[in-house]
């Protein structure tokens, strides 16, 4: 055992220091501060003259009592006097036996963890591993996008300079042209402005603009009817934002919106200039521009309409792709959260107006296209418009739903996906009408076009055209034709052309009024022929047409005579159904995916009420010779073809769902499961095989899973097993404008060959492991917010122990104490809150607004759009267990981060100890007399004050406070490294206390660092593009001053004093409130966590300075400097 020159061991010296800390303080000294004796703080502070410390210690009064009723008080006397008093030591040991444990705790290794801590960490790591593995391997949607090709040309519009916009030096405007097709830089079509997303390039416009140029050149330009209807080419413009980062910075988003409004005005002016325009002079000048936005570009497009420089009616059509409309992707920046709230409130307020004249957005249509599960950048749940726009003005659709696309798309492939760009361009061209100043059709007509191109046609909002048509075909049949099927009989055509001539099959339409309703369905592997076409199959809806005198068959544009040579005949006036055909992916024995490109099936579906004016359905085989192909048509009862499984979610989790479809089922069967509406769960579906006997089945089972809101459908061809996942009710999304139906939820639609006369078993079970991956996209921000709950509780426990015993325990030991009591109690309380929120009815739910949420909704409706902002972001009490689960995971993550920080600090300590010389006072065995560390006293208070002042001045003028925060984190790492060296070299309890304290502050700061990094990245990016305009919202000195002052205080080796008065509860309350806010509102308002921690740091600074000799005269004296400082530095 090592001994000092005085004869005492190092351990005895450590105990002496501890005992010295435990001496009481008289009332007169306690009144000098709200912490403890002023002399004690002096002993721990960065004193410039050791002689002042010794003088203060020599004049400190010796108390006669070793313990007082006031807990956690101690006087400032030399530890040696207590060490030489065995009687006093014995008294202390008798009255405070627990103090021995805390003395050992202070010297405890920061690496040491309890069995409970290691168990929690192990569970956390295993759970995170399962999530990562689930994301990478389970419930993965197949990728089916084909690459698109183009020959781009960009013409920079240099005239759009500083005379038009103040952003001309940062942003640029381009006109796209396709090489070899349209190389003329004159404007001549309809203006379309493409808005790139977060860190996107203006060149991302190429796939869409190229398709528009090629399609118009190859199809529309040679169609006189289309040109006469007002269809013209599309002039694509695009803005180069220098890859601005808009997802993390609200001011950048507003800057882009301001710039684009000025760009719209400039673009419209080009069409008024004869030197730049080649438009037909007889057409009205354009007054509006079509907007297409990708990712955050869609938010910029919506923001344009609320900017002061927006020209009224200059925007009437907006199409967005992978745009998070409902909420910001991350809430680290206050500006982006408030900007989102302002935008969404404006749109909701507009559509809540009773009269159209009061709605500034009445003429605007907004379409949101989502990529689905393949988009791992922006959760596709956030693309929902249900809380913003009514169905009359817009909707959300997934790429897997769009006919002939039928595949998901990731965040970038949604731009270049060849299958997707075709319907987008065709829908835009069809919605154009240059005969109107707005350059598009009226809003209602535009919505019809978009629904026809983007929806499956089986939705309730899809509009059929049959009732809007006039009969165009006169069908003539033999009077004695035996092709009329009996009522309820199914028509099955296995091969075409067996009769050697065209043949008509008539299905009588049943009467209306059947309970449950009746529907007509037809499915074929052949496309339905249009009037006058040469296809194999044509479907007509007919009524008897008596040809009377004076009536001529020339009333019809088409006449189809199938009567042959017979004299008697029946004439039917018919409408062609080809315009209502619904394409379905082909499902055969060789099919693997819906997007394979095979010729799609043709499907028709009508309710019998939609066929009220007709008497027959005529299915016409138009081939003259045997040919391949098949068709099935039937009328079926809705009650027999639809099944609603009213099973609770809990029962479904335990037992699953099993359904048997009977052998005499209809061709289309539907299973509705209203309980399945959450996007947090994934499922496994199994479809049993059917035996078709001697005749092979015409097609293999085809499955469609779909939701009513949003419009999300997925197709599974040749289905045997299927991964079922969807984007239904998601966490943190605002409620829809229109309440969802009680029957809404997951629906499964199955097409199967009804001629097999064989039952089919369907099994649906929850995929627990696959569901873990769904937590990643919906709760990513929890990784930042929830661990701060753990860190705040740990710091609270550390300060409680320190105020009670004078020992600042390690982070690991405090975490172990929290895991044993405070954390389980808090998680249980939060779980009860989550259950109670879910159990209250929607009508009785109170408005949930963040305590620090300054902006509020301005919409006048009674709908509470903030009720999903708290806790798990859901009103469903079923998922209450996620709170303790996140708590366990966060505790394990905190342990890993703590060990990572310890590893970094110990590595730095190794290099620091290797490159520097051990202080002389340690080599001379003078550790017992030292109360402060010379390494921390090397920098004078004067220099620190000047450094802090300069840094704060730079924050207020040049740099954002996020940069200063990063500097503070680096300085704190250096402080922890120096503190660790002193603690290891001296093995002093005082230095161990300070090392543990500095390390815990570093852990707290590290959890706030991710909130500040995004804005810092934006600032660095602006420097790279030479844009030096400051961020108006990020130069608030008060947002960083407490951090800087606290870090600067710690660089002097100042240990925070104990608080023995009632003010100690302030520390407790602050950290407890921080923990609660991080758990309840940390995801929705993550930026507030920085300000809350900032307030806590301000309190710690106040505690540091409360017992110091700081005064105005003393501050002036430090700034001027004195000789004593130089005297101290000269001493060896």
PDB file of N, CA and C in Angstrom, residues 492-494 525 587-588 601 629-632 692 695-700 753 755-756:
ATOM      1  N   UNK A 492     -69.490 -18.236 -69.141  1.00  0.00           N
ATOM      2  CA  UNK A 492     -68.076 -18.590 -69.197  1.00  0.00           C
ATOM      3  C   UNK A 492     -67.699 -18.891 -70.639  1.00  0.00           C
ATOM      4  N   UNK A 493     -66.789 -18.116 -71.160  1.00  0.00           N
ATOM      5  CA  UNK A 493     -66.264 -18.338 -72.508  1.00  0.00           C
ATOM      6  C   UNK A 493     -64.813 -18.789 -72.350  1.00  0.00           C
ATOM      7  N   UNK A 494     -64.558 -20.045 -72.723  1.00  0.00           N
ATOM      8  CA  UNK A 494     -63.208 -20.579 -72.556  1.00  0.00           C
ATOM      9  C   UNK A 494     -62.328 -20.327 -73.777  1.00  0.00           C
ATOM     10  N   UNK A 525     -59.229 -11.916 -70.150  1.00  0.00           N
ATOM     11  CA  UNK A 525     -57.822 -11.670 -70.428  1.00  0.00           C
ATOM     12  C   UNK A 525     -57.631 -10.875 -71.712  1.00  0.00           C
ATOM     13  N   UNK A 587     -52.917 -12.609 -63.852  1.00  0.00           N
ATOM     14  CA  UNK A 587     -52.572 -13.607 -62.845  1.00  0.00           C
ATOM     15  C   UNK A 587     -52.668 -14.994 -63.472  1.00  0.00           C
ATOM     16  N   UNK A 588     -51.520 -15.560 -63.804  1.00  0.00           N
ATOM     17  CA  UNK A 588     -51.438 -16.898 -64.379  1.00  0.00           C
ATOM     18  C   UNK A 588     -50.467 -17.730 -63.570  1.00  0.00           C
ATOM     19  N   UNK A 601     -55.541  -7.935 -67.345  1.00  0.00           N
ATOM     20  CA  UNK A 601     -56.919  -8.386 -67.437  1.00  0.00           C
ATOM     21  C   UNK A 601     -57.833  -7.166 -67.548  1.00  0.00           C
ATOM     22  N   UNK A 629     -58.316 -17.091 -75.575  1.00  0.00           N
ATOM     23  CA  UNK A 629     -58.927 -16.056 -74.768  1.00  0.00           C
ATOM     24  C   UNK A 629     -60.108 -16.574 -73.993  1.00  0.00           C
ATOM     25  N   UNK A 630     -60.446 -15.889 -72.919  1.00  0.00           N
ATOM     26  CA  UNK A 630     -61.552 -16.312 -72.088  1.00  0.00           C
ATOM     27  C   UNK A 630     -62.243 -15.092 -71.473  1.00  0.00           C
ATOM     28  N   UNK A 631     -63.451 -15.317 -70.994  1.00  0.00           N
ATOM     29  CA  UNK A 631     -64.215 -14.271 -70.329  1.00  0.00           C
ATOM     30  C   UNK A 631     -65.218 -14.910 -69.393  1.00  0.00           C
ATOM     31  N   UNK A 632     -65.434 -14.272 -68.252  1.00  0.00           N
ATOM     32  CA  UNK A 632     -66.421 -14.723 -67.266  1.00  0.00           C
ATOM     33  C   UNK A 632     -67.277 -13.519 -66.897  1.00  0.00           C
ATOM     34  N   UNK A 692     -59.380 -27.817 -59.574  1.00  0.00           N
ATOM     35  CA  UNK A 692     -60.304 -27.520 -60.673  1.00  0.00           C
ATOM     36  C   UNK A 692     -60.756 -28.752 -61.426  1.00  0.00           C
ATOM     37  N   UNK A 695     -60.897 -29.730 -65.948  1.00  0.00           N
ATOM     38  CA  UNK A 695     -60.638 -28.525 -66.701  1.00  0.00           C
ATOM     39  C   UNK A 695     -59.690 -27.613 -65.921  1.00  0.00           C
ATOM     40  N   UNK A 696     -58.681 -27.126 -66.610  1.00  0.00           N
ATOM     41  CA  UNK A 696     -57.721 -26.240 -65.965  1.00  0.00           C
ATOM     42  C   UNK A 696     -58.388 -24.903 -65.657  1.00  0.00           C
ATOM     43  N   UNK A 697     -57.938 -24.277 -64.569  1.00  0.00           N
ATOM     44  CA  UNK A 697     -58.496 -22.990 -64.196  1.00  0.00           C
ATOM     45  C   UNK A 697     -58.099 -21.924 -65.223  1.00  0.00           C
ATOM     46  N   UNK A 698     -59.011 -21.003 -65.481  1.00  0.00           N
ATOM     47  CA  UNK A 698     -58.764 -19.957 -66.470  1.00  0.00           C
ATOM     48  C   UNK A 698     -57.708 -18.964 -65.988  1.00  0.00           C
ATOM     49  N   UNK A 699     -57.669 -18.723 -64.694  1.00  0.00           N
ATOM     50  CA  UNK A 699     -56.660 -17.819 -64.124  1.00  0.00           C
ATOM     51  C   UNK A 699     -56.437 -18.227 -62.672  1.00  0.00           C
ATOM     52  N   UNK A 700     -55.297 -17.898 -62.174  1.00  0.00           N
ATOM     53  CA  UNK A 700     -54.967 -18.204 -60.778  1.00  0.00           C
ATOM     54  C   UNK A 700     -55.476 -17.083 -59.878  1.00  0.00           C
ATOM     55  N   UNK A 753     -61.276 -18.341 -60.039  1.00  0.00           N
ATOM     56  CA  UNK A 753     -62.082 -18.999 -61.062  1.00  0.00           C
ATOM     57  C   UNK A 753     -63.250 -19.719 -60.393  1.00  0.00           C
ATOM     58  N   UNK A 755     -65.469 -21.542 -61.706  1.00  0.00           N
ATOM     59  CA  UNK A 755     -65.843 -22.786 -62.365  1.00  0.00           C
ATOM     60  C   UNK A 755     -65.132 -23.998 -61.784  1.00  0.00           C
ATOM     61  N   UNK A 756     -64.184 -23.779 -60.903  1.00  0.00           N
ATOM     62  CA  UNK A 756     -63.454 -24.905 -60.315  1.00  0.00           C
ATOM     63  C   UNK A 756     -64.307 -25.706 -59.341  1.00  0.00           C
TER      64      UNK A 756
END
